[in-house]
PDB file of C-alpha atoms in Angstrom:
ATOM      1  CA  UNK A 237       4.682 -16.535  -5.822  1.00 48.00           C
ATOM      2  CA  UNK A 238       6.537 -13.395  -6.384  1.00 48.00           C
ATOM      3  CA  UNK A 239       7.128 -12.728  -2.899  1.00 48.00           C
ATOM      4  CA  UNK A 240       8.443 -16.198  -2.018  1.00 45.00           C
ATOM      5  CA  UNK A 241      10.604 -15.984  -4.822  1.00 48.00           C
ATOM      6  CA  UNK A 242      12.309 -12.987  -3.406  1.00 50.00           C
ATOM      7  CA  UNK A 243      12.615 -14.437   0.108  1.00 43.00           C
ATOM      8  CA  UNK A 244      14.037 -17.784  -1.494  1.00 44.00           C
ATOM      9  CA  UNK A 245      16.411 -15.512  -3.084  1.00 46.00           C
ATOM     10  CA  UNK A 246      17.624 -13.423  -0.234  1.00 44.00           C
ATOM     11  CA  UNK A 247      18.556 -16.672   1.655  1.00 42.00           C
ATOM     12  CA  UNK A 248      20.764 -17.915  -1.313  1.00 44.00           C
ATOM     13  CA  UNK A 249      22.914 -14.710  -1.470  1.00 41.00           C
ATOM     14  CA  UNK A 250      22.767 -14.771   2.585  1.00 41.00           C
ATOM     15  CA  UNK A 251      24.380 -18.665   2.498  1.00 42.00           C
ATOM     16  CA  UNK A 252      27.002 -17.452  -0.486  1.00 43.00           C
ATOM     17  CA  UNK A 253      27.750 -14.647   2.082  1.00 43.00           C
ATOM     18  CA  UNK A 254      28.680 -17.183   5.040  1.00 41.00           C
ATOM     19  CA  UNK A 255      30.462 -19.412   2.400  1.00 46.00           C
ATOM     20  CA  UNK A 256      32.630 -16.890   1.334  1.00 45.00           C
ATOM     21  CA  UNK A 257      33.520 -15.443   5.662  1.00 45.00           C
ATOM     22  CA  UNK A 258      34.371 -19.297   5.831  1.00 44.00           C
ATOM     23  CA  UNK A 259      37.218 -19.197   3.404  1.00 44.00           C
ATOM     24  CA  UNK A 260      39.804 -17.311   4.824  1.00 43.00           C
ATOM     25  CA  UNK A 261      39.067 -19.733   8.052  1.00 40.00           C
ATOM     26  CA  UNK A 262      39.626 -22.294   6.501  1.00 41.00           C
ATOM     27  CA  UNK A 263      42.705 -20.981   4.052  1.00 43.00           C
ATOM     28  CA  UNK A 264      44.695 -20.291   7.841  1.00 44.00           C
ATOM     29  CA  UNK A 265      44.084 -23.446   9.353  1.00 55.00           C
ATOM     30  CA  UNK A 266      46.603 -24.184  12.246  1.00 65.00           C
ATOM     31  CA  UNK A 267      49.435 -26.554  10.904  1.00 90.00           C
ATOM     32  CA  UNK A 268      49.945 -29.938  11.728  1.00 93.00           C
ATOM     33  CA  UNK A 269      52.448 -29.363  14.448  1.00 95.00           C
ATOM     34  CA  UNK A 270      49.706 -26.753  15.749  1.00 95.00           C
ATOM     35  CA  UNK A 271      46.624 -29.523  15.827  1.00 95.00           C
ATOM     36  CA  UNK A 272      48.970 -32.340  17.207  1.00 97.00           C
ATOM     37  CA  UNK A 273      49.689 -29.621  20.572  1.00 95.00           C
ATOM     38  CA  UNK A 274      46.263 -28.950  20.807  1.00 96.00           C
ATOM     39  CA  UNK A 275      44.810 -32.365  20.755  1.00 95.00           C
ATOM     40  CA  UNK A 276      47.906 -33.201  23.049  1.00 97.00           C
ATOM     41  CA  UNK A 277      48.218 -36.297  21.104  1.00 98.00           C
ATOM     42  CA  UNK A 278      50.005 -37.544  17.311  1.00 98.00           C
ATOM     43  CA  UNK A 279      47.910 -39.770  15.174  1.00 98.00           C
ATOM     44  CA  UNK A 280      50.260 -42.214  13.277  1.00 98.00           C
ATOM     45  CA  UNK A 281      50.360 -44.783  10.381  1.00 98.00           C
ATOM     46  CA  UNK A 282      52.089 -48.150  11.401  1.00 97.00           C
ATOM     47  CA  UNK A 283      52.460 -51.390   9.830  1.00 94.00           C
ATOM     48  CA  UNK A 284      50.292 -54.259  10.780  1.00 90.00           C
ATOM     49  CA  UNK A 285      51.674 -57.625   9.649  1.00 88.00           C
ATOM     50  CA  UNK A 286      55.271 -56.709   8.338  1.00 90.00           C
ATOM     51  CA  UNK A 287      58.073 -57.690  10.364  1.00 91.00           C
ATOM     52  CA  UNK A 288      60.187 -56.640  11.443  1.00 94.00           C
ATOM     53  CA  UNK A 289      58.641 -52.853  11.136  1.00 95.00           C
ATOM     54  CA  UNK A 290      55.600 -53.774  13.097  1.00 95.00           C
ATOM     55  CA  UNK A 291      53.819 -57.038  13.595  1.00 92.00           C
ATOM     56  CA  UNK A 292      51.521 -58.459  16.335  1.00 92.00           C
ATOM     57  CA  UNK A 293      53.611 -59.990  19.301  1.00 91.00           C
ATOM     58  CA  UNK A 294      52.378 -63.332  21.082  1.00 90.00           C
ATOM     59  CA  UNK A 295      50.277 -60.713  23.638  1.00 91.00           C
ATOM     60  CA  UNK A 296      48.589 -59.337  20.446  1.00 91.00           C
ATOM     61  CA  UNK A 297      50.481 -56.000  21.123  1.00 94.00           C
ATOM     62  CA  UNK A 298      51.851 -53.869  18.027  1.00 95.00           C
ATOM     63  CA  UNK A 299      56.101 -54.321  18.283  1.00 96.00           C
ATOM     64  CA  UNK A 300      58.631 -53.845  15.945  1.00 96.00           C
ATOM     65  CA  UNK A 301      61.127 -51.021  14.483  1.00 97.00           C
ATOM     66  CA  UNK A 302      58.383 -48.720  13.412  1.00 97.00           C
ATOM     67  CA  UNK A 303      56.260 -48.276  16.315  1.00 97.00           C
ATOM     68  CA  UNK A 304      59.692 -47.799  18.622  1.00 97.00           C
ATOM     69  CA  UNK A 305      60.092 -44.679  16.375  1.00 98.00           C
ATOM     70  CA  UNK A 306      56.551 -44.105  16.450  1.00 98.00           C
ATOM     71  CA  UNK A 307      56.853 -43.979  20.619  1.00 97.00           C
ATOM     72  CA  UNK A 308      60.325 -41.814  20.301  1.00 97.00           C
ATOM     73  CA  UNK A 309      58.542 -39.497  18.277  1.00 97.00           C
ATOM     74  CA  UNK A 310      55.174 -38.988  20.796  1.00 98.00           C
ATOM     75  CA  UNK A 311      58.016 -39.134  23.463  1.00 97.00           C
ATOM     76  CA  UNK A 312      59.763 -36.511  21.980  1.00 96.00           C
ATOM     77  CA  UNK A 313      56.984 -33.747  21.113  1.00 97.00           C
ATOM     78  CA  UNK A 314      55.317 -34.692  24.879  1.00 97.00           C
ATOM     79  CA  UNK A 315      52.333 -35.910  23.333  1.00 98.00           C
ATOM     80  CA  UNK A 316      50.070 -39.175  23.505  1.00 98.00           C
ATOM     81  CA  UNK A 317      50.588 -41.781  20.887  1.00 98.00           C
ATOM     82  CA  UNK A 318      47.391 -42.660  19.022  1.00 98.00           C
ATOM     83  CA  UNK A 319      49.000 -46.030  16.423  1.00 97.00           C
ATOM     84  CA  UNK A 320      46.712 -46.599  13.199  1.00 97.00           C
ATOM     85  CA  UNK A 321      47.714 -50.132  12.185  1.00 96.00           C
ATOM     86  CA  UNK A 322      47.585 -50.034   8.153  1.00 93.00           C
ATOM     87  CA  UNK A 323      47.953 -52.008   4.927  1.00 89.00           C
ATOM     88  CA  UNK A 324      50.179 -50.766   2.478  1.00 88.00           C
ATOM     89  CA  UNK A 325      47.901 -49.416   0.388  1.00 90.00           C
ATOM     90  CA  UNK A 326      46.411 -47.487   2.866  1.00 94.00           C
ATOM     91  CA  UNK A 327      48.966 -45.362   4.170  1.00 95.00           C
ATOM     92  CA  UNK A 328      49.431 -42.516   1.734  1.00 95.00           C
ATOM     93  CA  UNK A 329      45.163 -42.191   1.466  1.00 96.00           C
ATOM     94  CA  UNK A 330      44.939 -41.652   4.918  1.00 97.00           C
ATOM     95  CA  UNK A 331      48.044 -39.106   5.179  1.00 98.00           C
ATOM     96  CA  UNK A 332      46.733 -37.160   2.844  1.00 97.00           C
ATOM     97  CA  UNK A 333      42.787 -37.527   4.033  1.00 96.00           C
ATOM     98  CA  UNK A 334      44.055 -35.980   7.368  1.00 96.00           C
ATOM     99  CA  UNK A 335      43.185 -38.810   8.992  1.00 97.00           C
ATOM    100  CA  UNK A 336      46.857 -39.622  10.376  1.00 98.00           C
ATOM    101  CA  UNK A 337      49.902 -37.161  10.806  1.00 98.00           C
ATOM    102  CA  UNK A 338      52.768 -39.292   9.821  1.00 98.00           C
ATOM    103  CA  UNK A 339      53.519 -42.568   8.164  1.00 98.00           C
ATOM    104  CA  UNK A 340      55.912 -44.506  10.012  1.00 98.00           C
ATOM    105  CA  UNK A 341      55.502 -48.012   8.114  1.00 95.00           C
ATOM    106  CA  UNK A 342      58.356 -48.938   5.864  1.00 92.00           C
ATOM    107  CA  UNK A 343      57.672 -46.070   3.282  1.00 93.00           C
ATOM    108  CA  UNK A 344      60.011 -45.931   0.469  1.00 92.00           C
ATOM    109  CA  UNK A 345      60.740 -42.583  -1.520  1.00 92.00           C
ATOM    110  CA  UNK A 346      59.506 -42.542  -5.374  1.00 90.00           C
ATOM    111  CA  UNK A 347      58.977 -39.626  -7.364  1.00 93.00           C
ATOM    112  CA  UNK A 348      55.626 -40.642  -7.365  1.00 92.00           C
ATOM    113  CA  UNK A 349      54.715 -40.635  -4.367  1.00 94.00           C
ATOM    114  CA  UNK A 350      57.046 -36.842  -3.751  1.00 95.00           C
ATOM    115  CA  UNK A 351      53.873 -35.517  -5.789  1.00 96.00           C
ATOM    116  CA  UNK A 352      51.843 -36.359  -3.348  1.00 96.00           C
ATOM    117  CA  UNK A 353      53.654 -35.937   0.221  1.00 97.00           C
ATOM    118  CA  UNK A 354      56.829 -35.071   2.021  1.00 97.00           C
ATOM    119  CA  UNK A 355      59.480 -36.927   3.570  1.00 97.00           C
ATOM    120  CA  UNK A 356      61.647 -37.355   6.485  1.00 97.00           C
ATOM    121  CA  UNK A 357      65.632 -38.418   6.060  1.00 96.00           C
ATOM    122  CA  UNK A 358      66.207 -41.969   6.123  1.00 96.00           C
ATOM    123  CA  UNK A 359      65.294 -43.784   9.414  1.00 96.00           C
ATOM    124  CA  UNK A 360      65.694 -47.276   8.193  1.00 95.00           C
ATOM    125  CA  UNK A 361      67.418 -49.820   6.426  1.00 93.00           C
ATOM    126  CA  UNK A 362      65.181 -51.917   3.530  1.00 93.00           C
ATOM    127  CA  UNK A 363      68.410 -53.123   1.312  1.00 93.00           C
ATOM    128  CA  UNK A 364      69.346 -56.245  -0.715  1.00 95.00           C
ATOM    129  CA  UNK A 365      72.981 -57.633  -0.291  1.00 95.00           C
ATOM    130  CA  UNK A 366      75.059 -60.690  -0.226  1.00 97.00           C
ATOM    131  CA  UNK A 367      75.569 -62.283   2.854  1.00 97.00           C
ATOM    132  CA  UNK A 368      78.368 -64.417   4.450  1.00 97.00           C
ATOM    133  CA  UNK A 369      80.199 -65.603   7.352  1.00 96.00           C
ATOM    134  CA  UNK A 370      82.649 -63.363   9.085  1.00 95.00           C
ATOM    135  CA  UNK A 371      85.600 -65.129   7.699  1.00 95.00           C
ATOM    136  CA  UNK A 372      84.456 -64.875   4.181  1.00 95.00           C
ATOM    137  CA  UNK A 373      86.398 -61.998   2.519  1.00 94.00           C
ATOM    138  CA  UNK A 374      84.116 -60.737   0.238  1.00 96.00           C
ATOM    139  CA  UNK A 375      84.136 -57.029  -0.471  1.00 94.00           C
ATOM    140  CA  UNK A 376      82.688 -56.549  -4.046  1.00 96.00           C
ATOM    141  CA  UNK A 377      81.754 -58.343  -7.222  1.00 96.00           C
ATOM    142  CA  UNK A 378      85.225 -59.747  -7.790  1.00 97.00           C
ATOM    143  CA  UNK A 379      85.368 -61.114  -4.940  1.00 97.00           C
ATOM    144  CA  UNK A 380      82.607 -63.826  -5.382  1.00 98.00           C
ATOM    145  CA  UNK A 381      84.806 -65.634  -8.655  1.00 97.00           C
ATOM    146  CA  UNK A 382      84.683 -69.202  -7.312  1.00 97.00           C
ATOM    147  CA  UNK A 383      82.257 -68.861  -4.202  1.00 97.00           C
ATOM    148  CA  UNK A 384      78.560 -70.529  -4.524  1.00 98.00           C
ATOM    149  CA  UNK A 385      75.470 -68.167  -3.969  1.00 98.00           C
ATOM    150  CA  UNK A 386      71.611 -68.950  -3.247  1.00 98.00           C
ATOM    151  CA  UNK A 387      69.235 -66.936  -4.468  1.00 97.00           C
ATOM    152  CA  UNK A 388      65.429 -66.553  -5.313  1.00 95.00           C
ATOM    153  CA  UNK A 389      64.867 -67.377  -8.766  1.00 94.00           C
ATOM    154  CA  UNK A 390      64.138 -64.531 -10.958  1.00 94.00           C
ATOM    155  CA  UNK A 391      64.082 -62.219  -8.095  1.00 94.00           C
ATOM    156  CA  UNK A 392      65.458 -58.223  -7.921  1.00 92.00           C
ATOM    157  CA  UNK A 393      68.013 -59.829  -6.057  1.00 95.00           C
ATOM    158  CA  UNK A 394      68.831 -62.158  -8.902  1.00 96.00           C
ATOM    159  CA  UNK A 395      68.433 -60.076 -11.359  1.00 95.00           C
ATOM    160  CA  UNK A 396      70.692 -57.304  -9.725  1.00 96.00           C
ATOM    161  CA  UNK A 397      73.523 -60.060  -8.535  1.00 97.00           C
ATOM    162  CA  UNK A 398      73.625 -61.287 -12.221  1.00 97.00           C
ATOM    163  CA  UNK A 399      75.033 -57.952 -12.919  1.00 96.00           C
ATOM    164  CA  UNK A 400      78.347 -58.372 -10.969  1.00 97.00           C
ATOM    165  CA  UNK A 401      79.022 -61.989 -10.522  1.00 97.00           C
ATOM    166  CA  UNK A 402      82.171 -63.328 -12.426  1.00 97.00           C
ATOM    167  CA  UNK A 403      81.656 -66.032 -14.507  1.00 97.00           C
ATOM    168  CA  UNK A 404      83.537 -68.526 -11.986  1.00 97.00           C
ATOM    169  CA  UNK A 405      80.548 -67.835  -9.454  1.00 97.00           C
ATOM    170  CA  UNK A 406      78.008 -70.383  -9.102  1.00 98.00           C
ATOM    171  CA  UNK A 407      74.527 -68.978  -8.476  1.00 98.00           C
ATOM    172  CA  UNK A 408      72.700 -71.107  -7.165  1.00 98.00           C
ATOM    173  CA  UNK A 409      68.486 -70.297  -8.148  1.00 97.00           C
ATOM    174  CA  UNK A 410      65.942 -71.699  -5.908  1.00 96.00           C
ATOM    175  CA  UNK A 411      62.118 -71.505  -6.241  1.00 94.00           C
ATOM    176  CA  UNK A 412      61.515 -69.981  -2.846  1.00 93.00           C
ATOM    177  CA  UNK A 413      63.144 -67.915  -0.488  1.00 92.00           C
ATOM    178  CA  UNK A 414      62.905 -70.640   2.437  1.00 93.00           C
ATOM    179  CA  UNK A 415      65.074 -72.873  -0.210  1.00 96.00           C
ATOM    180  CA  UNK A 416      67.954 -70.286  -0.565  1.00 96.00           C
ATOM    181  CA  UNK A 417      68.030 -69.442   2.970  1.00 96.00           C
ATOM    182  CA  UNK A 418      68.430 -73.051   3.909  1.00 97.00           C
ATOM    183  CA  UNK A 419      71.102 -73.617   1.287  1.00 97.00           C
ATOM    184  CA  UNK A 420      73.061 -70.986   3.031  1.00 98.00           C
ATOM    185  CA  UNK A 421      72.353 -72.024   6.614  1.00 97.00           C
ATOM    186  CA  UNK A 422      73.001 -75.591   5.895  1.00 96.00           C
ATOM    187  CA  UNK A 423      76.501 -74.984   4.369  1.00 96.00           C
ATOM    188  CA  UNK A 424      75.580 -75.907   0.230  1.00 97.00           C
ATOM    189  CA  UNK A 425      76.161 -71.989  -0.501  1.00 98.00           C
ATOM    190  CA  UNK A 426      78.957 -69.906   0.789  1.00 97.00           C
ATOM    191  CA  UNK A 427      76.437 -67.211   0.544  1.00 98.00           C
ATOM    192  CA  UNK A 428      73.178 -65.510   0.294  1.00 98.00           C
ATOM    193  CA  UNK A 429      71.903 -63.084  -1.661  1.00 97.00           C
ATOM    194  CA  UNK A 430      68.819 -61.541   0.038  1.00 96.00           C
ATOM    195  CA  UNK A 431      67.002 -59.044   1.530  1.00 93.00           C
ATOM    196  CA  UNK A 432      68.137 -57.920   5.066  1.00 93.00           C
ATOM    197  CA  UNK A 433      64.265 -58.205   6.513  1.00 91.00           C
ATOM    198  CA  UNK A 434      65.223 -62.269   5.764  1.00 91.00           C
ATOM    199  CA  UNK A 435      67.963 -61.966   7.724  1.00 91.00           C
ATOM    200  CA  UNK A 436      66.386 -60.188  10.374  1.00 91.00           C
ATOM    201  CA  UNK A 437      64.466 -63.695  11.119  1.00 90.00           C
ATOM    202  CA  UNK A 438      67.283 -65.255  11.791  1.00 93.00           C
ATOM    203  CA  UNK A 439      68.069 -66.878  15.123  1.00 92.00           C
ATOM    204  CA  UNK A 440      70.731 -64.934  17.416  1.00 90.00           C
ATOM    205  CA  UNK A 441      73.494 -67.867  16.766  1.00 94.00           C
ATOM    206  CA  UNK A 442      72.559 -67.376  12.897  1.00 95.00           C
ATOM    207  CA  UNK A 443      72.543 -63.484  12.812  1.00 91.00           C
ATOM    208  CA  UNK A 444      75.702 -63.647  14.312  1.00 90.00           C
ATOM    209  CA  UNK A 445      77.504 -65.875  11.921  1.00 94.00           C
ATOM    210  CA  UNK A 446      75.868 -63.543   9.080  1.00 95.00           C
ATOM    211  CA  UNK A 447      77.612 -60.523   7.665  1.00 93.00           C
ATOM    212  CA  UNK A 448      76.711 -58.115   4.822  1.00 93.00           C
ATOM    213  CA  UNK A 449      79.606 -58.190   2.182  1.00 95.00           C
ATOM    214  CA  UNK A 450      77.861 -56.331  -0.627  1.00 94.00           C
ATOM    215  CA  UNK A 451      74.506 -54.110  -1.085  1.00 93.00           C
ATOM    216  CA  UNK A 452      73.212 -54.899  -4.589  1.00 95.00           C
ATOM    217  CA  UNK A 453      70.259 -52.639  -3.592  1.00 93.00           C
ATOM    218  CA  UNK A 454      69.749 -49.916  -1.075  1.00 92.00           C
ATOM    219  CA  UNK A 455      66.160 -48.801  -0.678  1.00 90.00           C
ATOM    220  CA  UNK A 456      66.153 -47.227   2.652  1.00 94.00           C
ATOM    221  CA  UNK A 457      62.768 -46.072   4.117  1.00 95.00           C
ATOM    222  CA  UNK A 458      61.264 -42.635   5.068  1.00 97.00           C
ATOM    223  CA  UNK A 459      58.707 -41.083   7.202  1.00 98.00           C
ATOM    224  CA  UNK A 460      55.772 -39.863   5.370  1.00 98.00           C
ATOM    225  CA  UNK A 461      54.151 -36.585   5.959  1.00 98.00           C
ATOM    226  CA  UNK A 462      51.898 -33.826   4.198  1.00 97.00           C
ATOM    227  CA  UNK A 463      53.033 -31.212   1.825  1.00 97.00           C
ATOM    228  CA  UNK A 464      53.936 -28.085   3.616  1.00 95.00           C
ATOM    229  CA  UNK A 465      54.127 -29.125   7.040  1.00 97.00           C
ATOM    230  CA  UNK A 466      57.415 -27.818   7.724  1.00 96.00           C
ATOM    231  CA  UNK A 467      57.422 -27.264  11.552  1.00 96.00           C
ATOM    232  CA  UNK A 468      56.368 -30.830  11.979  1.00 97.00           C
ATOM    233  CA  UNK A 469      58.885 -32.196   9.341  1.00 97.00           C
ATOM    234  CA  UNK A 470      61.648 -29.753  11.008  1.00 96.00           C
ATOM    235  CA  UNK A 471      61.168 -31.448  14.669  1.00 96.00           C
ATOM    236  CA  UNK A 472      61.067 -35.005  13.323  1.00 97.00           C
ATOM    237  CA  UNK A 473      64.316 -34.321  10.897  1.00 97.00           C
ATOM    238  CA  UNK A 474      65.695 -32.853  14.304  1.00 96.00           C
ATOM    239  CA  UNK A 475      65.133 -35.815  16.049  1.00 96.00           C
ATOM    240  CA  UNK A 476      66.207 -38.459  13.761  1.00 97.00           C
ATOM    241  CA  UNK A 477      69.700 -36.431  13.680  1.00 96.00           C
ATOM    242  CA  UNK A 478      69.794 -36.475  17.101  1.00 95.00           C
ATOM    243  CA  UNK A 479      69.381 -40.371  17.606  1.00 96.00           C
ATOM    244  CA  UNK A 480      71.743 -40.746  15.007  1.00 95.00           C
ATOM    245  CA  UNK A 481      74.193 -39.201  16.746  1.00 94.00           C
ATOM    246  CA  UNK A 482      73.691 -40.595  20.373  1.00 95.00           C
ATOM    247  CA  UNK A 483      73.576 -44.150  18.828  1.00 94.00           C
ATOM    248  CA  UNK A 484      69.880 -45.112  19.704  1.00 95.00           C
ATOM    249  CA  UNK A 485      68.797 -45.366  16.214  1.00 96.00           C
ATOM    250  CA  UNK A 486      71.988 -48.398  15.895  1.00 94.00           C
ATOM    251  CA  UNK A 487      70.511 -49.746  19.166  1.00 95.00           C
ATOM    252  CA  UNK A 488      67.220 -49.852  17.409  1.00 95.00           C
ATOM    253  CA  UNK A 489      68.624 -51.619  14.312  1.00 93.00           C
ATOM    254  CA  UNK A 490      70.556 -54.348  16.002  1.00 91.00           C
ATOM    255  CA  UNK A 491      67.707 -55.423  17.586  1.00 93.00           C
ATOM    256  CA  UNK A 492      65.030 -55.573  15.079  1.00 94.00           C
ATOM    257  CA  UNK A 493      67.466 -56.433  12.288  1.00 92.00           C
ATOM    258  CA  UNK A 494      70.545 -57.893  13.691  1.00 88.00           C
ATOM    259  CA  UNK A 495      72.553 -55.811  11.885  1.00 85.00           C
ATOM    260  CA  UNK A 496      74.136 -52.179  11.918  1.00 85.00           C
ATOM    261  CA  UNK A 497      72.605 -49.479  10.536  1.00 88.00           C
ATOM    262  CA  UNK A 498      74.149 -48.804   6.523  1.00 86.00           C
ATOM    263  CA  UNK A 499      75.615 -45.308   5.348  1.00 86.00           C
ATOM    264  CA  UNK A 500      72.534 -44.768   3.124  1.00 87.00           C
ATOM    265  CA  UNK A 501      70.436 -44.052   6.544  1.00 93.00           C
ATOM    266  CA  UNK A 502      73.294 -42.792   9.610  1.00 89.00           C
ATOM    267  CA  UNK A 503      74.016 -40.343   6.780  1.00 86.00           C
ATOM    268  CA  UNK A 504      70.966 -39.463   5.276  1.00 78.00           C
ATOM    269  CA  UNK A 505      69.605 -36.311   5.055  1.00 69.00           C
ATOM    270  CA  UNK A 506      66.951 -33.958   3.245  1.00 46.00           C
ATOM    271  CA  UNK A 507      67.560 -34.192  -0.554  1.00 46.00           C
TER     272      UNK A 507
END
């Protein structure tokens, strides 16, 4: 018994041995910019059912402002696209797991959530505003005294547009989004207070007879990425500057949200 004791022994402290030539392995593992070259492809978080980010099309094919930055980026690093489609509450989880290298799915910045990750600059708009017709002159609180607005009842929007409405504006409260939109479209409110992803559902003729007067709200969004991954967060930062600049980041915006994109996002950068 003796003897198989020692043996039994000698194995242990021969496994503790490999366990410990493992660790500097595994304390220099390649970055994420590294892995994404070698596999010659970029795994990345999208949204799933959340238009105008990224929703199913009629041909059951992923479109929407997300996954056209989700192809820029793949375009950009020369690498195969591989899209995880994602409910909200799975997209941090599976950043941090490993088992995607970016969130691109209408991520807002908390502090939170900067425990756990990094982020890009701003890449898109996620705001709530008052909207109007063009010839509406409407540049700040003052300016609604004696105009009509629909809004959702008891919503941020509300809430927020309670703060700077005279008392000669009549806010109109409706039980459901659908309500206040129609109030708007149908004439009954000079405007709308509501998010801009409503107003990205308009039709052309509507979208075009819409303008933003005042942002009660400005949550823009960011990409999502893991702590200390600066080479990777340095070429996306890179890009999103650069399609700033050239104007194909606007492009993108007018079409998925009929609407330009705000200062809070063409001049974002790292905070």
């Amino acid at each position: 018994m003796k003897r198989y004791t020692g043996v039994f022994a000698c194995i242990f402290v021969y496994f503790i041995a490999i366990a410990g030539s493992l660790l500097p392995a595994m304390e220099s593992r390649a970055d994420a910019m590294d892995d994404i070259q070698s596999r010659r492809a970029i795994r990345i978080a999208v949204p799933k059912d959340t238009p105008p980010f990224g929703a199913d099309n009629q041909y059951k094919t992923l479109e929407g402002f997300d996954i056209s930055i989700a192809r820029m980026i793949a375009l950009e690093l020369g690498v195969k696209l591989d899209m995880v489609p994602l409910a909200s509450a799975e997209r941090i989880p599976s950043l941090v797991n490993r088992h995607v290298d970016l969130v691109i799915s209408s991520l807002g910045k908390n502090p939170e959530r900067l425990k756990q990750i990094d982020f890009s600059q701003a890449y898109a708009p996620f705001y709530l505003g008052v909207f109007g017709a063009p010839n509406i002159d409407v540049k700040n609180g003052a300016g609604l005294a004696g105009k009509s607005i629909a809004v959702l009842k008891d919503s941020i929007e509300d809430v927020e547009l309670s703060k700077i409405a005279p008392p000669t504006a009549t806010i109109k409260r409706f039980g459901t989004s659908k309500e206040a939109e129609q109030s708007y479209l149908q004439g009954e409110s000079k405007l709308l207070a509501a998010g801009n992803v409503l107003i990205s559902a308009f039709t052309k003729e509507q979208a075009e007879n819409t303008q933003l007067k005042i942002v009660l709200k400005d949550s823009p969004c960011f990409i999502g990425i893991n702590k200390n991954e600066t080479a990777l967060l340095n070429r996306i930062n890179a890009m999103l500057t650069s399609i700033k600049k050239n104007g194909m980041l606007n492009v993108n915006a007018q079409r998925w949200f009929k609407a330009p994109l705000p200062d809070s996002v063409l001049h974002s950068s790292l905070e």
